[in-house]
Amino acid sequence: MEKVTLQVEGMSCGHCVKAVEGSVGELAGVAAVKVNLENKSVAVEFDADKVSLDTIKETIDDQGYDVK
């Protein structure tokens, strides 16, 4: 398992947390996802053999947030 923390702009509320955690959490190979609004970050634990970091970033981007 790989762990990465992404900086994400545009998240500001509980709905944002649910949107990101829900969409990323549904990806095959993602074991855990945790949004931290205060730090504007998303911590993801995933199996790189099943899902790429680019796919995770695209999924967050598709929810309307800007991955740095």
PDB file of N, CA, C and O in Angstrom:
ATOM      1  N   MET A   1       0.834  -1.195   0.000  1.00  0.00           N
ATOM      2  CA  MET A   1       0.000   0.000   0.000  1.00  0.00           C
ATOM      3  C   MET A   1       0.874   1.253   0.000  1.00  0.00           C
ATOM      4  O   MET A   1       1.883   1.302   0.683  1.00  0.00           O
ATOM      5  N   GLU A   2       0.439   2.213  -0.767  1.00  0.00           N
ATOM      6  CA  GLU A   2       1.110   3.507  -0.783  1.00  0.00           C
ATOM      7  C   GLU A   2       0.249   4.518  -0.053  1.00  0.00           C
ATOM      8  O   GLU A   2      -0.970   4.408  -0.036  1.00  0.00           O
ATOM      9  N   LYS A   3       0.911   5.507   0.543  1.00  0.00           N
ATOM     10  CA  LYS A   3       0.194   6.592   1.219  1.00  0.00           C
ATOM     11  C   LYS A   3       0.675   7.904   0.631  1.00  0.00           C
ATOM     12  O   LYS A   3       1.879   8.094   0.433  1.00  0.00           O
ATOM     13  N   VAL A   4      -0.271   8.805   0.350  1.00  0.00           N
ATOM     14  CA  VAL A   4       0.074  10.114  -0.192  1.00  0.00           C
ATOM     15  C   VAL A   4      -0.869  11.147   0.395  1.00  0.00           C
ATOM     16  O   VAL A   4      -2.025  10.837   0.702  1.00  0.00           O
ATOM     17  N   THR A   5      -0.340  12.348   0.613  1.00  0.00           N
ATOM     18  CA  THR A   5      -1.172  13.455   1.065  1.00  0.00           C
ATOM     19  C   THR A   5      -1.144  14.522  -0.019  1.00  0.00           C
ATOM     20  O   THR A   5      -0.074  15.012  -0.381  1.00  0.00           O
ATOM     21  N   LEU A   6      -2.312  14.832  -0.546  1.00  0.00           N
ATOM     22  CA  LEU A   6      -2.440  15.810  -1.620  1.00  0.00           C
ATOM     23  C   LEU A   6      -2.963  17.130  -1.079  1.00  0.00           C
ATOM     24  O   LEU A   6      -3.826  17.145  -0.208  1.00  0.00           O
ATOM     25  N   GLN A   7      -2.433  18.219  -1.588  1.00  0.00           N
ATOM     26  CA  GLN A   7      -2.957  19.540  -1.253  1.00  0.00           C
ATOM     27  C   GLN A   7      -4.092  19.833  -2.237  1.00  0.00           C
ATOM     28  O   GLN A   7      -3.904  19.729  -3.444  1.00  0.00           O
ATOM     29  N   VAL A   8      -5.258  20.190  -1.695  1.00  0.00           N
ATOM     30  CA  VAL A   8      -6.452  20.398  -2.514  1.00  0.00           C
ATOM     31  C   VAL A   8      -7.098  21.726  -2.143  1.00  0.00           C
ATOM     32  O   VAL A   8      -7.423  21.965  -0.983  1.00  0.00           O
ATOM     33  N   GLU A   9      -7.276  22.583  -3.131  1.00  0.00           N
ATOM     34  CA  GLU A   9      -7.909  23.886  -2.933  1.00  0.00           C
ATOM     35  C   GLU A   9      -9.398  23.794  -3.248  1.00  0.00           C
ATOM     36  O   GLU A   9      -9.811  23.035  -4.128  1.00  0.00           O
ATOM     37  N   GLY A  10     -10.197  24.597  -2.535  1.00  0.00           N
ATOM     38  CA  GLY A  10     -11.617  24.708  -2.841  1.00  0.00           C
ATOM     39  C   GLY A  10     -12.542  23.980  -1.887  1.00  0.00           C
ATOM     40  O   GLY A  10     -13.746  24.144  -1.962  1.00  0.00           O
ATOM     41  N   MET A  11     -11.984  23.178  -0.995  1.00  0.00           N
ATOM     42  CA  MET A  11     -12.822  22.468  -0.023  1.00  0.00           C
ATOM     43  C   MET A  11     -13.076  23.379   1.167  1.00  0.00           C
ATOM     44  O   MET A  11     -12.144  23.983   1.687  1.00  0.00           O
ATOM     45  N   SER A  12     -14.351  23.480   1.591  1.00  0.00           N
ATOM     46  CA  SER A  12     -14.642  24.416   2.683  1.00  0.00           C
ATOM     47  C   SER A  12     -15.687  23.937   3.677  1.00  0.00           C
ATOM     48  O   SER A  12     -15.924  24.599   4.674  1.00  0.00           O
ATOM     49  N   CYS A  13     -16.334  22.788   3.413  1.00  0.00           N
ATOM     50  CA  CYS A  13     -17.439  22.391   4.282  1.00  0.00           C
ATOM     51  C   CYS A  13     -17.609  20.872   4.313  1.00  0.00           C
ATOM     52  O   CYS A  13     -16.903  20.147   3.627  1.00  0.00           O
ATOM     53  N   GLY A  14     -18.567  20.442   5.097  1.00  0.00           N
ATOM     54  CA  GLY A  14     -18.848  19.018   5.224  1.00  0.00           C
ATOM     55  C   GLY A  14     -19.253  18.376   3.907  1.00  0.00           C
ATOM     56  O   GLY A  14     -18.921  17.220   3.646  1.00  0.00           O
ATOM     57  N   HIS A  15     -19.961  19.122   3.071  1.00  0.00           N
ATOM     58  CA  HIS A  15     -20.348  18.583   1.759  1.00  0.00           C
ATOM     59  C   HIS A  15     -19.104  18.288   0.927  1.00  0.00           C
ATOM     60  O   HIS A  15     -19.034  17.275   0.232  1.00  0.00           O
ATOM     61  N   CYS A  16     -18.123  19.183   1.001  1.00  0.00           N
ATOM     62  CA  CYS A  16     -16.868  18.978   0.276  1.00  0.00           C
ATOM     63  C   CYS A  16     -16.180  17.689   0.742  1.00  0.00           C
ATOM     64  O   CYS A  16     -15.696  16.901  -0.063  1.00  0.00           O
ATOM     65  N   VAL A  17     -16.153  17.506   2.043  1.00  0.00           N
ATOM     66  CA  VAL A  17     -15.536  16.304   2.622  1.00  0.00           C
ATOM     67  C   VAL A  17     -16.233  15.056   2.095  1.00  0.00           C
ATOM     68  O   VAL A  17     -15.585  14.118   1.637  1.00  0.00           O
ATOM     69  N   LYS A  18     -17.566  15.047   2.149  1.00  0.00           N
ATOM     70  CA  LYS A  18     -18.321  13.878   1.680  1.00  0.00           C
ATOM     71  C   LYS A  18     -18.113  13.627   0.192  1.00  0.00           C
ATOM     72  O   LYS A  18     -17.995  12.484  -0.235  1.00  0.00           O
ATOM     73  N   ALA A  19     -18.066  14.699  -0.606  1.00  0.00           N
ATOM     74  CA  ALA A  19     -17.882  14.557  -2.049  1.00  0.00           C
ATOM     75  C   ALA A  19     -16.533  13.920  -2.370  1.00  0.00           C
ATOM     76  O   ALA A  19     -16.450  12.983  -3.171  1.00  0.00           O
ATOM     77  N   VAL A  20     -15.482  14.411  -1.727  1.00  0.00           N
ATOM     78  CA  VAL A  20     -14.140  13.898  -2.009  1.00  0.00           C
ATOM     79  C   VAL A  20     -13.953  12.505  -1.422  1.00  0.00           C
ATOM     80  O   VAL A  20     -13.522  11.579  -2.121  1.00  0.00           O
ATOM     81  N   GLU A  21     -14.286  12.337  -0.147  1.00  0.00           N
ATOM     82  CA  GLU A  21     -14.103  11.023   0.483  1.00  0.00           C
ATOM     83  C   GLU A  21     -14.967   9.970  -0.197  1.00  0.00           C
ATOM     84  O   GLU A  21     -14.532   8.834  -0.395  1.00  0.00           O
ATOM     85  N   GLY A  22     -16.182  10.347  -0.578  1.00  0.00           N
ATOM     86  CA  GLY A  22     -17.084   9.390  -1.230  1.00  0.00           C
ATOM     87  C   GLY A  22     -16.585   8.970  -2.595  1.00  0.00           C
ATOM     88  O   GLY A  22     -16.537   7.778  -2.913  1.00  0.00           O
ATOM     89  N   SER A  23     -16.202   9.938  -3.424  1.00  0.00           N
ATOM     90  CA  SER A  23     -15.790   9.614  -4.793  1.00  0.00           C
ATOM     91  C   SER A  23     -14.458   8.867  -4.829  1.00  0.00           C
ATOM     92  O   SER A  23     -14.306   7.883  -5.542  1.00  0.00           O
ATOM     93  N   VAL A  24     -13.493   9.315  -4.041  1.00  0.00           N
ATOM     94  CA  VAL A  24     -12.184   8.647  -4.019  1.00  0.00           C
ATOM     95  C   VAL A  24     -12.308   7.287  -3.350  1.00  0.00           C
ATOM     96  O   VAL A  24     -11.723   6.301  -3.801  1.00  0.00           O
ATOM     97  N   GLY A  25     -13.105   7.223  -2.297  1.00  0.00           N
ATOM     98  CA  GLY A  25     -13.286   5.958  -1.580  1.00  0.00           C
ATOM     99  C   GLY A  25     -13.921   4.862  -2.405  1.00  0.00           C
ATOM    100  O   GLY A  25     -13.729   3.676  -2.126  1.00  0.00           O
ATOM    101  N   GLU A  26     -14.658   5.239  -3.458  1.00  0.00           N
ATOM    102  CA  GLU A  26     -15.299   4.240  -4.323  1.00  0.00           C
ATOM    103  C   GLU A  26     -14.341   3.638  -5.343  1.00  0.00           C
ATOM    104  O   GLU A  26     -14.663   2.628  -5.971  1.00  0.00           O
ATOM    105  N   LEU A  27     -13.185   4.238  -5.533  1.00  0.00           N
ATOM    106  CA  LEU A  27     -12.227   3.719  -6.509  1.00  0.00           C
ATOM    107  C   LEU A  27     -11.665   2.375  -6.049  1.00  0.00           C
ATOM    108  O   LEU A  27     -11.298   2.216  -4.885  1.00  0.00           O
ATOM    109  N   ALA A  28     -11.586   1.425  -6.978  1.00  0.00           N
ATOM    110  CA  ALA A  28     -10.993   0.130  -6.662  1.00  0.00           C
ATOM    111  C   ALA A  28      -9.530   0.329  -6.311  1.00  0.00           C
ATOM    112  O   ALA A  28      -8.807   1.025  -7.026  1.00  0.00           O
ATOM    113  N   GLY A  29      -9.113  -0.234  -5.200  1.00  0.00           N
ATOM    114  CA  GLY A  29      -7.723  -0.132  -4.780  1.00  0.00           C
ATOM    115  C   GLY A  29      -7.482   0.911  -3.710  1.00  0.00           C
ATOM    116  O   GLY A  29      -6.400   0.967  -3.130  1.00  0.00           O
ATOM    117  N   VAL A  30      -8.469   1.764  -3.444  1.00  0.00           N
ATOM    118  CA  VAL A  30      -8.320   2.771  -2.385  1.00  0.00           C
ATOM    119  C   VAL A  30      -8.752   2.147  -1.060  1.00  0.00           C
ATOM    120  O   VAL A  30      -9.882   1.705  -0.914  1.00  0.00           O
ATOM    121  N   ALA A  31      -7.818   2.119  -0.100  1.00  0.00           N
ATOM    122  CA  ALA A  31      -8.097   1.506   1.198  1.00  0.00           C
ATOM    123  C   ALA A  31      -8.645   2.522   2.187  1.00  0.00           C
ATOM    124  O   ALA A  31      -9.475   2.192   3.027  1.00  0.00           O
ATOM    125  N   ALA A  32      -8.168   3.770   2.095  1.00  0.00           N
ATOM    126  CA  ALA A  32      -8.604   4.797   3.039  1.00  0.00           C
ATOM    127  C   ALA A  32      -8.422   6.171   2.416  1.00  0.00           C
ATOM    128  O   ALA A  32      -7.497   6.395   1.642  1.00  0.00           O
ATOM    129  N   VAL A  33      -9.336   7.079   2.767  1.00  0.00           N
ATOM    130  CA  VAL A  33      -9.223   8.469   2.328  1.00  0.00           C
ATOM    131  C   VAL A  33      -9.741   9.358   3.451  1.00  0.00           C
ATOM    132  O   VAL A  33     -10.771   9.074   4.047  1.00  0.00           O
ATOM    133  N   LYS A  34      -8.970  10.402   3.773  1.00  0.00           N
ATOM    134  CA  LYS A  34      -9.343  11.296   4.862  1.00  0.00           C
ATOM    135  C   LYS A  34      -9.055  12.733   4.459  1.00  0.00           C
ATOM    136  O   LYS A  34      -7.922  13.090   4.148  1.00  0.00           O
ATOM    137  N   VAL A  35     -10.110  13.548   4.472  1.00  0.00           N
ATOM    138  CA  VAL A  35      -9.985  14.969   4.151  1.00  0.00           C
ATOM    139  C   VAL A  35      -9.722  15.751   5.431  1.00  0.00           C
ATOM    140  O   VAL A  35     -10.349  15.504   6.457  1.00  0.00           O
ATOM    141  N   ASN A  36      -8.793  16.710   5.353  1.00  0.00           N
ATOM    142  CA  ASN A  36      -8.538  17.629   6.450  1.00  0.00           C
ATOM    143  C   ASN A  36      -8.785  19.042   5.906  1.00  0.00           C
ATOM    144  O   ASN A  36      -7.957  19.569   5.157  1.00  0.00           O
ATOM    145  N   LEU A  37      -9.931  19.615   6.256  1.00  0.00           N
ATOM    146  CA  LEU A  37     -10.286  20.943   5.750  1.00  0.00           C
ATOM    147  C   LEU A  37      -9.311  22.014   6.223  1.00  0.00           C
ATOM    148  O   LEU A  37      -8.960  22.924   5.472  1.00  0.00           O
ATOM    149  N   GLU A  38      -8.877  21.921   7.471  1.00  0.00           N
ATOM    150  CA  GLU A  38      -7.986  22.931   8.052  1.00  0.00           C
ATOM    151  C   GLU A  38      -6.670  23.026   7.280  1.00  0.00           C
ATOM    152  O   GLU A  38      -6.157  24.115   7.023  1.00  0.00           O
ATOM    153  N   ASN A  39      -6.124  21.869   6.908  1.00  0.00           N
ATOM    154  CA  ASN A  39      -4.851  21.830   6.178  1.00  0.00           C
ATOM    155  C   ASN A  39      -5.035  21.830   4.667  1.00  0.00           C
ATOM    156  O   ASN A  39      -4.055  21.780   3.935  1.00  0.00           O
ATOM    157  N   LYS A  40      -6.292  21.815   4.211  1.00  0.00           N
ATOM    158  CA  LYS A  40      -6.598  21.724   2.776  1.00  0.00           C
ATOM    159  C   LYS A  40      -5.892  20.530   2.155  1.00  0.00           C
ATOM    160  O   LYS A  40      -5.235  20.634   1.121  1.00  0.00           O
ATOM    161  N   SER A  41      -6.021  19.375   2.821  1.00  0.00           N
ATOM    162  CA  SER A  41      -5.318  18.187   2.344  1.00  0.00           C
ATOM    163  C   SER A  41      -6.237  16.968   2.301  1.00  0.00           C
ATOM    164  O   SER A  41      -7.264  16.919   2.967  1.00  0.00           O
ATOM    165  N   VAL A  42      -5.823  16.012   1.462  1.00  0.00           N
ATOM    166  CA  VAL A  42      -6.514  14.733   1.357  1.00  0.00           C
ATOM    167  C   VAL A  42      -5.451  13.645   1.470  1.00  0.00           C
ATOM    168  O   VAL A  42      -4.546  13.561   0.637  1.00  0.00           O
ATOM    169  N   ALA A  43      -5.567  12.831   2.508  1.00  0.00           N
ATOM    170  CA  ALA A  43      -4.649  11.709   2.701  1.00  0.00           C
ATOM    171  C   ALA A  43      -5.299  10.456   2.116  1.00  0.00           C
ATOM    172  O   ALA A  43      -6.456  10.160   2.403  1.00  0.00           O
ATOM    173  N   VAL A  44      -4.552   9.764   1.257  1.00  0.00           N
ATOM    174  CA  VAL A  44      -5.089   8.582   0.588  1.00  0.00           C
ATOM    175  C   VAL A  44      -4.129   7.425   0.756  1.00  0.00           C
ATOM    176  O   VAL A  44      -2.918   7.568   0.567  1.00  0.00           O
ATOM    177  N   GLU A  45      -4.678   6.266   1.128  1.00  0.00           N
ATOM    178  CA  GLU A  45      -3.914   5.022   1.171  1.00  0.00           C
ATOM    179  C   GLU A  45      -4.477   4.143   0.064  1.00  0.00           C
ATOM    180  O   GLU A  45      -5.692   3.909   0.021  1.00  0.00           O
ATOM    181  N   PHE A  46      -3.593   3.707  -0.849  1.00  0.00           N
ATOM    182  CA  PHE A  46      -4.094   2.975  -2.012  1.00  0.00           C
ATOM    183  C   PHE A  46      -3.103   1.927  -2.503  1.00  0.00           C
ATOM    184  O   PHE A  46      -1.920   1.979  -2.198  1.00  0.00           O
ATOM    185  N   ASP A  47      -3.615   0.987  -3.291  1.00  0.00           N
ATOM    186  CA  ASP A  47      -2.818  -0.060  -3.917  1.00  0.00           C
ATOM    187  C   ASP A  47      -2.480   0.414  -5.325  1.00  0.00           C
ATOM    188  O   ASP A  47      -3.357   0.489  -6.188  1.00  0.00           O
ATOM    189  N   ALA A  48      -1.224   0.758  -5.557  1.00  0.00           N
ATOM    190  CA  ALA A  48      -0.796   1.306  -6.843  1.00  0.00           C
ATOM    191  C   ALA A  48      -0.949   0.304  -7.996  1.00  0.00           C
ATOM    192  O   ALA A  48      -0.952   0.699  -9.157  1.00  0.00           O
ATOM    193  N   ASP A  49      -1.105  -0.967  -7.675  1.00  0.00           N
ATOM    194  CA  ASP A  49      -1.332  -1.976  -8.723  1.00  0.00           C
ATOM    195  C   ASP A  49      -2.772  -1.942  -9.227  1.00  0.00           C
ATOM    196  O   ASP A  49      -3.069  -2.460 -10.297  1.00  0.00           O
ATOM    197  N   LYS A  50      -3.665  -1.320  -8.442  1.00  0.00           N
ATOM    198  CA  LYS A  50      -5.086  -1.291  -8.807  1.00  0.00           C
ATOM    199  C   LYS A  50      -5.584   0.081  -9.237  1.00  0.00           C
ATOM    200  O   LYS A  50      -6.548   0.177  -9.995  1.00  0.00           O
ATOM    201  N   VAL A  51      -4.955   1.133  -8.729  1.00  0.00           N
ATOM    202  CA  VAL A  51      -5.396   2.494  -9.062  1.00  0.00           C
ATOM    203  C   VAL A  51      -4.172   3.418  -9.063  1.00  0.00           C
ATOM    204  O   VAL A  51      -3.303   3.292  -8.213  1.00  0.00           O
ATOM    205  N   SER A  52      -4.126   4.310 -10.055  1.00  0.00           N
ATOM    206  CA  SER A  52      -2.975   5.217 -10.154  1.00  0.00           C
ATOM    207  C   SER A  52      -3.230   6.507  -9.379  1.00  0.00           C
ATOM    208  O   SER A  52      -4.383   6.896  -9.152  1.00  0.00           O
ATOM    209  N   LEU A  53      -2.146   7.169  -9.028  1.00  0.00           N
ATOM    210  CA  LEU A  53      -2.255   8.456  -8.360  1.00  0.00           C
ATOM    211  C   LEU A  53      -2.947   9.457  -9.280  1.00  0.00           C
ATOM    212  O   LEU A  53      -3.748  10.272  -8.827  1.00  0.00           O
ATOM    213  N   ASP A  54      -2.670   9.382 -10.578  1.00  0.00           N
ATOM    214  CA  ASP A  54      -3.327  10.279 -11.537  1.00  0.00           C
ATOM    215  C   ASP A  54      -4.845  10.092 -11.531  1.00  0.00           C
ATOM    216  O   ASP A  54      -5.592  11.064 -11.613  1.00  0.00           O
ATOM    217  N   THR A  55      -5.299   8.856 -11.416  1.00  0.00           N
ATOM    218  CA  THR A  55      -6.743   8.585 -11.368  1.00  0.00           C
ATOM    219  C   THR A  55      -7.352   9.204 -10.114  1.00  0.00           C
ATOM    220  O   THR A  55      -8.441   9.787 -10.162  1.00  0.00           O
ATOM    221  N   ILE A  56      -6.651   9.098  -9.004  1.00  0.00           N
ATOM    222  CA  ILE A  56      -7.138   9.693  -7.754  1.00  0.00           C
ATOM    223  C   ILE A  56      -7.235  11.210  -7.901  1.00  0.00           C
ATOM    224  O   ILE A  56      -8.245  11.814  -7.544  1.00  0.00           O
ATOM    225  N   LYS A  57      -6.193  11.817  -8.454  1.00  0.00           N
ATOM    226  CA  LYS A  57      -6.190  13.268  -8.668  1.00  0.00           C
ATOM    227  C   LYS A  57      -7.332  13.690  -9.599  1.00  0.00           C
ATOM    228  O   LYS A  57      -8.011  14.688  -9.355  1.00  0.00           O
ATOM    229  N   GLU A  58      -7.533  12.933 -10.685  1.00  0.00           N
ATOM    230  CA  GLU A  58      -8.608  13.243 -11.635  1.00  0.00           C
ATOM    231  C   GLU A  58      -9.975  13.142 -10.967  1.00  0.00           C
ATOM    232  O   GLU A  58     -10.872  13.944 -11.238  1.00  0.00           O
ATOM    233  N   THR A  59     -10.141  12.175 -10.091  1.00  0.00           N
ATOM    234  CA  THR A  59     -11.410  11.988  -9.391  1.00  0.00           C
ATOM    235  C   THR A  59     -11.712  13.185  -8.493  1.00  0.00           C
ATOM    236  O   THR A  59     -12.844  13.667  -8.449  1.00  0.00           O
ATOM    237  N   ILE A  60     -10.698  13.680  -7.801  1.00  0.00           N
ATOM    238  CA  ILE A  60     -10.876  14.874  -6.961  1.00  0.00           C
ATOM    239  C   ILE A  60     -11.186  16.076  -7.846  1.00  0.00           C
ATOM    240  O   ILE A  60     -12.087  16.860  -7.559  1.00  0.00           O
ATOM    241  N   ASP A  61     -10.460  16.209  -8.936  1.00  0.00           N
ATOM    242  CA  ASP A  61     -10.672  17.303  -9.881  1.00  0.00           C
ATOM    243  C   ASP A  61     -12.095  17.267 -10.445  1.00  0.00           C
ATOM    244  O   ASP A  61     -12.745  18.304 -10.589  1.00  0.00           O
ATOM    245  N   ASP A  62     -12.587  16.071 -10.733  1.00  0.00           N
ATOM    246  CA  ASP A  62     -13.947  15.907 -11.269  1.00  0.00           C
ATOM    247  C   ASP A  62     -15.017  16.380 -10.286  1.00  0.00           C
ATOM    248  O   ASP A  62     -16.131  16.706 -10.686  1.00  0.00           O
ATOM    249  N   GLN A  63     -14.689  16.414  -8.998  1.00  0.00           N
ATOM    250  CA  GLN A  63     -15.632  16.885  -7.985  1.00  0.00           C
ATOM    251  C   GLN A  63     -15.616  18.414  -7.890  1.00  0.00           C
ATOM    252  O   GLN A  63     -16.399  18.999  -7.150  1.00  0.00           O
ATOM    253  N   GLY A  64     -14.721  19.056  -8.634  1.00  0.00           N
ATOM    254  CA  GLY A  64     -14.683  20.511  -8.675  1.00  0.00           C
ATOM    255  C   GLY A  64     -13.612  21.144  -7.804  1.00  0.00           C
ATOM    256  O   GLY A  64     -13.656  22.349  -7.549  1.00  0.00           O
ATOM    257  N   TYR A  65     -12.638  20.351  -7.379  1.00  0.00           N
ATOM    258  CA  TYR A  65     -11.578  20.862  -6.519  1.00  0.00           C
ATOM    259  C   TYR A  65     -10.249  20.840  -7.260  1.00  0.00           C
ATOM    260  O   TYR A  65     -10.041  20.043  -8.163  1.00  0.00           O
ATOM    261  N   ASP A  66      -9.343  21.699  -6.851  1.00  0.00           N
ATOM    262  CA  ASP A  66      -8.066  21.881  -7.537  1.00  0.00           C
ATOM    263  C   ASP A  66      -6.948  21.196  -6.763  1.00  0.00           C
ATOM    264  O   ASP A  66      -6.588  21.628  -5.675  1.00  0.00           O
ATOM    265  N   VAL A  67      -6.417  20.123  -7.344  1.00  0.00           N
ATOM    266  CA  VAL A  67      -5.305  19.381  -6.718  1.00  0.00           C
ATOM    267  C   VAL A  67      -3.998  20.079  -7.080  1.00  0.00           C
ATOM    268  O   VAL A  67      -3.714  20.314  -8.244  1.00  0.00           O
ATOM    269  N   LYS A  68      -3.227  20.419  -6.057  1.00  0.00           N
ATOM    270  CA  LYS A  68      -1.940  21.110  -6.276  1.00  0.00           C
ATOM    271  C   LYS A  68      -0.817  20.119  -6.461  1.00  0.00           C
ATOM    272  O   LYS A  68      -0.828  19.050  -5.932  1.00  0.00           O
TER     273      LYS A  68
END
